[in-house]
mmCIF file of C-alpha atoms in Angstrom:
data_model
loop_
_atom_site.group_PDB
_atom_site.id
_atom_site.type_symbol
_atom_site.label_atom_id
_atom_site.label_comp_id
_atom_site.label_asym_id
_atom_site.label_seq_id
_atom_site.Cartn_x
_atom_site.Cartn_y
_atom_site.Cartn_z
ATOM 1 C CA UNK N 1 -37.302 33.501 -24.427
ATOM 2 C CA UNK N 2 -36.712 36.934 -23.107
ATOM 3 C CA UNK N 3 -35.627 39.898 -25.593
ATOM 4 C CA UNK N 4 -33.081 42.550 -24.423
ATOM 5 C CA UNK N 5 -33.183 46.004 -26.931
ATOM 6 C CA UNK N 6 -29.941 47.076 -27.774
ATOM 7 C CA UNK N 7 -29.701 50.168 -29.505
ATOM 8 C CA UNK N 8 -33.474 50.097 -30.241
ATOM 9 C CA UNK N 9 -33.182 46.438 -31.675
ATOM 10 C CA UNK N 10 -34.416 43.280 -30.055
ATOM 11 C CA UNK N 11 -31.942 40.693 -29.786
ATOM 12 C CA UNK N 12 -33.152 37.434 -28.275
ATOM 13 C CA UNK N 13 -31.131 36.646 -24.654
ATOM 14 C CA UNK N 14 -30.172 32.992 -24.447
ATOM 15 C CA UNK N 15 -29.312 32.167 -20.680
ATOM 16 C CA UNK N 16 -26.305 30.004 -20.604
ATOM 17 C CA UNK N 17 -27.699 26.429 -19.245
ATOM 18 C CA UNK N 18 -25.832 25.995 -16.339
ATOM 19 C CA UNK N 19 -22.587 23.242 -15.957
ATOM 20 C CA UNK N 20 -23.372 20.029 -14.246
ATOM 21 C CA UNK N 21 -21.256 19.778 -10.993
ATOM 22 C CA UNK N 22 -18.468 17.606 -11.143
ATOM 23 C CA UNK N 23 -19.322 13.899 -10.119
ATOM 24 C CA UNK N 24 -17.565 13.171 -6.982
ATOM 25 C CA UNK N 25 -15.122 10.432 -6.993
ATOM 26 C CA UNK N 26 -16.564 7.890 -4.709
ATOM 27 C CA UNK N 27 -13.693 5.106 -4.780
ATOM 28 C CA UNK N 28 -12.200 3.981 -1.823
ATOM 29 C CA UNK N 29 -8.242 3.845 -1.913
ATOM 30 C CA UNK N 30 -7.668 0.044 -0.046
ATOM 31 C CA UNK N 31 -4.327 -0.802 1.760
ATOM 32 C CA UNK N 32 -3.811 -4.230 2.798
ATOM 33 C CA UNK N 33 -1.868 -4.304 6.239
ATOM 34 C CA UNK N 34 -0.092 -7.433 7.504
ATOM 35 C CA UNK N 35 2.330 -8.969 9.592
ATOM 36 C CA UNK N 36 -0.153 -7.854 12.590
ATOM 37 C CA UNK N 37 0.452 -8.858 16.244
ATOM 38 C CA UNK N 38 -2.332 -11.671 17.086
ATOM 39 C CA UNK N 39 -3.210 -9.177 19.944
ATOM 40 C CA UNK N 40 -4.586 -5.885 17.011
ATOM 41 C CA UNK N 41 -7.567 -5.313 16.782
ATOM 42 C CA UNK N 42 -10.142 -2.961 14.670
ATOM 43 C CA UNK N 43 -9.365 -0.270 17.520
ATOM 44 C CA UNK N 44 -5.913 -0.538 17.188
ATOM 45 C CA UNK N 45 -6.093 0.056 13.420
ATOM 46 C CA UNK N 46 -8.500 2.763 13.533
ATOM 47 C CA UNK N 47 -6.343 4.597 15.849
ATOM 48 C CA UNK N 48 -3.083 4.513 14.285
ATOM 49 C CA UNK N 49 -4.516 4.962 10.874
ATOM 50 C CA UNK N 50 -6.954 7.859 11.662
ATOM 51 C CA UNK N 51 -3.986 10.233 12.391
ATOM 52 C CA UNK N 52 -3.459 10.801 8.711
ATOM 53 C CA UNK N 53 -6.728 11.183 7.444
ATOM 54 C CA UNK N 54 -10.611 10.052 7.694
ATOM 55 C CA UNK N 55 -10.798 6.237 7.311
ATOM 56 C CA UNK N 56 -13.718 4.828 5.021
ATOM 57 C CA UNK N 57 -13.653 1.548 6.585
ATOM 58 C CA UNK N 58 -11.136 -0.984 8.400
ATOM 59 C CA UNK N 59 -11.668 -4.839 8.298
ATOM 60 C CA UNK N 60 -9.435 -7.323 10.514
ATOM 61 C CA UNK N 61 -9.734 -11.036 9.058
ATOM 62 C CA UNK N 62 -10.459 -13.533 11.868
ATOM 63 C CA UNK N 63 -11.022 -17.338 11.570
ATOM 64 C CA UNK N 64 -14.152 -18.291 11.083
ATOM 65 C CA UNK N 65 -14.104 -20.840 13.822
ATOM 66 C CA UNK N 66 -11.572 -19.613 16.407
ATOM 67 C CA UNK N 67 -12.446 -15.873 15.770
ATOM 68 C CA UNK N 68 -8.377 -15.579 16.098
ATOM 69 C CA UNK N 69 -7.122 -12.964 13.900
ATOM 70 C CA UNK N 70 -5.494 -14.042 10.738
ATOM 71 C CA UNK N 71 -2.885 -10.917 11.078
ATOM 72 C CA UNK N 72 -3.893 -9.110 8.514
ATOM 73 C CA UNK N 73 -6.936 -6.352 7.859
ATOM 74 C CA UNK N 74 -7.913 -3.662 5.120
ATOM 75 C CA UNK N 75 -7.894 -0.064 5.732
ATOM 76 C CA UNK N 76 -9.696 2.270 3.273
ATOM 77 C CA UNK N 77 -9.610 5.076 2.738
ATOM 78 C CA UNK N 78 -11.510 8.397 0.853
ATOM 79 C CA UNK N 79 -9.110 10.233 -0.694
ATOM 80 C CA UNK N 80 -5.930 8.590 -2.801
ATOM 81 C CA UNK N 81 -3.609 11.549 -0.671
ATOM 82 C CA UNK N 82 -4.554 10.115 2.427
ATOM 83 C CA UNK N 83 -4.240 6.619 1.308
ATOM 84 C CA UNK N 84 -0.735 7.321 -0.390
ATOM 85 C CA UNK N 85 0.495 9.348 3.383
ATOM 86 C CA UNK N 86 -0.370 6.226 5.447
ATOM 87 C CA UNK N 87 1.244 3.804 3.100
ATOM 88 C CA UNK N 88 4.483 6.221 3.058
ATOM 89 C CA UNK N 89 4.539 7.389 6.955
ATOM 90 C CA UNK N 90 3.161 3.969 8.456
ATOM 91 C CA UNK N 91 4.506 1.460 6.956
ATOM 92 C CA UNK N 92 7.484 -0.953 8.863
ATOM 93 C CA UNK N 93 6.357 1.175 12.061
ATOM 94 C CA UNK N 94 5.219 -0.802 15.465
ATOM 95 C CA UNK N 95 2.050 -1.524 16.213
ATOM 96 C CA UNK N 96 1.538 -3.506 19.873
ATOM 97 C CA UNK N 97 5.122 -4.469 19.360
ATOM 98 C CA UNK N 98 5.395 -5.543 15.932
ATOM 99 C CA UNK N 99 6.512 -3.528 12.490
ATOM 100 C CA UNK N 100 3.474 -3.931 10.146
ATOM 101 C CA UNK N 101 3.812 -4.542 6.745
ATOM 102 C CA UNK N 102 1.539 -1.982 3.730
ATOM 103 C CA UNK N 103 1.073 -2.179 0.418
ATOM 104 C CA UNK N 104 -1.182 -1.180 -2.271
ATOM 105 C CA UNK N 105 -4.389 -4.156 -1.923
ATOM 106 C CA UNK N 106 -4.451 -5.787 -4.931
ATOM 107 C CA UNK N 107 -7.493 -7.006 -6.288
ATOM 108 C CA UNK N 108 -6.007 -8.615 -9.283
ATOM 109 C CA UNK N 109 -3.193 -11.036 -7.615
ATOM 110 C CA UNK N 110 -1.811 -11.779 -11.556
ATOM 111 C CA UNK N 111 1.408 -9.428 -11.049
ATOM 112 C CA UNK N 112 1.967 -11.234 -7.643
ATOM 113 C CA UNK N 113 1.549 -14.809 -9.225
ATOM 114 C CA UNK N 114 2.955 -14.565 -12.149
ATOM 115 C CA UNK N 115 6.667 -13.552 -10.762
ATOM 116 C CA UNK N 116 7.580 -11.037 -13.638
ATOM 117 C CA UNK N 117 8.503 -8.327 -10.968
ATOM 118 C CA UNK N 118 9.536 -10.622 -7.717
ATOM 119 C CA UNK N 119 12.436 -10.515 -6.183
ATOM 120 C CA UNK N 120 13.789 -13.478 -3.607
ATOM 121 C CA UNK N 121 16.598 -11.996 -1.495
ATOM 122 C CA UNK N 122 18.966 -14.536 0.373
ATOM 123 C CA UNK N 123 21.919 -14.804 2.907
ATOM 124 C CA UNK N 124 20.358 -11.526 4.761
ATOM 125 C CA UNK N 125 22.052 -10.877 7.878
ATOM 126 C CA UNK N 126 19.918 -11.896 11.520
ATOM 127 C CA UNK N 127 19.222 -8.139 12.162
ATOM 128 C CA UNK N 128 18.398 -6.792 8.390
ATOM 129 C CA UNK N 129 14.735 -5.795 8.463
ATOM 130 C CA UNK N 130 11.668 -5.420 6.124
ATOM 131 C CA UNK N 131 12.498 -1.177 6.420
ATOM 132 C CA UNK N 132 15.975 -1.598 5.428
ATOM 133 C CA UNK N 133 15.323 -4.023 2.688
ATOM 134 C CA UNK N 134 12.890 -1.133 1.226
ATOM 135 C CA UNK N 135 15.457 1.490 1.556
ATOM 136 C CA UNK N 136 18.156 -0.819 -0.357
ATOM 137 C CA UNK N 137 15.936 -1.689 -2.849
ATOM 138 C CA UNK N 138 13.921 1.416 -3.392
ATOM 139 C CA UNK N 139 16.645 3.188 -5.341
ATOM 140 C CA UNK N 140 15.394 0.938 -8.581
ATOM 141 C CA UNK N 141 11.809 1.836 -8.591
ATOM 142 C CA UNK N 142 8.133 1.466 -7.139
ATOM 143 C CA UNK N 143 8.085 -1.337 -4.648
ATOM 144 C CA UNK N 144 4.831 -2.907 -4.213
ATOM 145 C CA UNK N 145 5.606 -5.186 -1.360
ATOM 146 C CA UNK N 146 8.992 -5.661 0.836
ATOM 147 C CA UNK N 147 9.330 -8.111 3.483
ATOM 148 C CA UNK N 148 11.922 -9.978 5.295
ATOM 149 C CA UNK N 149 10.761 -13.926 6.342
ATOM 150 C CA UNK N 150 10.774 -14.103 9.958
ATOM 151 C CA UNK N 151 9.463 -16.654 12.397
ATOM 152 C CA UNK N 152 8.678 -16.026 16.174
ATOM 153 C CA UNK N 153 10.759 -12.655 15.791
ATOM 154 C CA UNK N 154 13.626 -13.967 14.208
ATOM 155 C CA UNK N 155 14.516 -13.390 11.015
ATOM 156 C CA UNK N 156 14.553 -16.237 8.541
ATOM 157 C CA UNK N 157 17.422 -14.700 6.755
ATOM 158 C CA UNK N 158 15.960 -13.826 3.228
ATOM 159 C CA UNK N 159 13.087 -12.028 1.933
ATOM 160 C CA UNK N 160 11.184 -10.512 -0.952
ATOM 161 C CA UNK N 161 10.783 -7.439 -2.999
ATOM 162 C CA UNK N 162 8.307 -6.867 -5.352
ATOM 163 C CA UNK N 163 8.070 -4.084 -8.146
ATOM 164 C CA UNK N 164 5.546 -2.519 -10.179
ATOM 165 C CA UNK N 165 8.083 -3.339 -13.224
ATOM 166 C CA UNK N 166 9.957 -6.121 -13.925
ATOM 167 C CA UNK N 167 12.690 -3.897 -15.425
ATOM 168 C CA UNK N 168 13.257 -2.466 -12.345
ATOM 169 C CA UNK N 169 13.788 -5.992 -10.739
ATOM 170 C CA UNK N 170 15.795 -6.675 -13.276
ATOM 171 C CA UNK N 171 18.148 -3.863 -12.630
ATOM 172 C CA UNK N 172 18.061 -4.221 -8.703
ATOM 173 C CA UNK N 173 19.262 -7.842 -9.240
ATOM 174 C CA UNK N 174 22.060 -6.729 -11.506
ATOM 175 C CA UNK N 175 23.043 -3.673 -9.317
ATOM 176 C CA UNK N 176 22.748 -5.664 -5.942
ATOM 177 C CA UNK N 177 23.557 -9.420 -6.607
ATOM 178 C CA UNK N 178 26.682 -10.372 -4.688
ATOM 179 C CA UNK N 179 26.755 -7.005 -2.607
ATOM 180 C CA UNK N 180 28.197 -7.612 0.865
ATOM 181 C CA UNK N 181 25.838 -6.340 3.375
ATOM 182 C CA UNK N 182 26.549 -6.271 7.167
ATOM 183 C CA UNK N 183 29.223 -8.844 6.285
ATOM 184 C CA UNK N 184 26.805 -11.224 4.526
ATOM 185 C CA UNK N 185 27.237 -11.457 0.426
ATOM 186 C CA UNK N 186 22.819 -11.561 -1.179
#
């Protein structure tokens, strides 16, 4: 222990221990990313996905037997900001000729399953998209997942929206049910 004299007295100097650095936080912010051209591949994800931020990892789900892709990959990423500005700038944009579809992953499908927050949209118009459905329906809270049902590039005319409450499905149905759109009444 060393002693400092003040005024002639010893007084015992305690050195202050010193603060453990902060731990980092090593989780890895997922995005699931679908509706993919059959022609995407890890490249094409890495480069569209690397303009926002560093990318932890990116994994494209192929058939086991075919090694076709199964349209849909993973994206991670290390920081929630960079995570959050791809899911808000890239999703419904084109990717080899076809708007892609991101939302949160979900490891826990539950909330998906169980229908509380789901929304089935019908009588859409033949050009209403996945984008515009967000916009319409964004007004009533977090969307999860938004998607229009289309086959072979045509729309299937309906879709679904999913919230992170079912309140605010429950007010989006009330506020929207019956509203003509492009001449068609959901």
């Amino acid at each position: 222990m060393a002693v400092q004299f003040m005024f002639g007295v010893p007084v015992p100097v305690t050195t202050p221990k010193p603060k453990p650095a902060p731990e980092a936080d090593n989780r890895i912010w997922s995005l699931y990313v679908g509706d993919l051209d059959p022609q995407v591949t890890e490249a094409d994800l890495i480069d569209k996905f690397r303009l926002i931020g560093p990318i932890a990892s990116v994994r494209l789900y192929r058939d086991s037997f075919t090694g076709d892709s199964l349209r849909y990959a993973y994206v991670n990423f290390f920081t929630l900001l960079d995570a959050s500005t791809a899911l808000c700038f890239l999703n419904h944009k084109v990717l080899k000729g076809k708007p892609i579809r991101i939302m949160w992953s979900q490891r826990y499908p539950l909330t998906r399953k169980t229908g509380i927050a789901n929304l089935f949209v019908k009588n859409l118009h033949p050009s209403f998209t996945s984008a515009q459905l967000q916009t319409m329906f964004s007004t009533f809270g977090k969307i999860l997942s938004c998607k229009v049902a289309a086959e072979n590039g045509k729309t299937k005319g309906f879709g679904f929206v999913q919230y992170d409450f079912g309140q605010s499905a429950m007010t989006a149905r009330n506020a929207l049910h019956g509203t003509l759109v492009k001449g068609k009444k959901m």
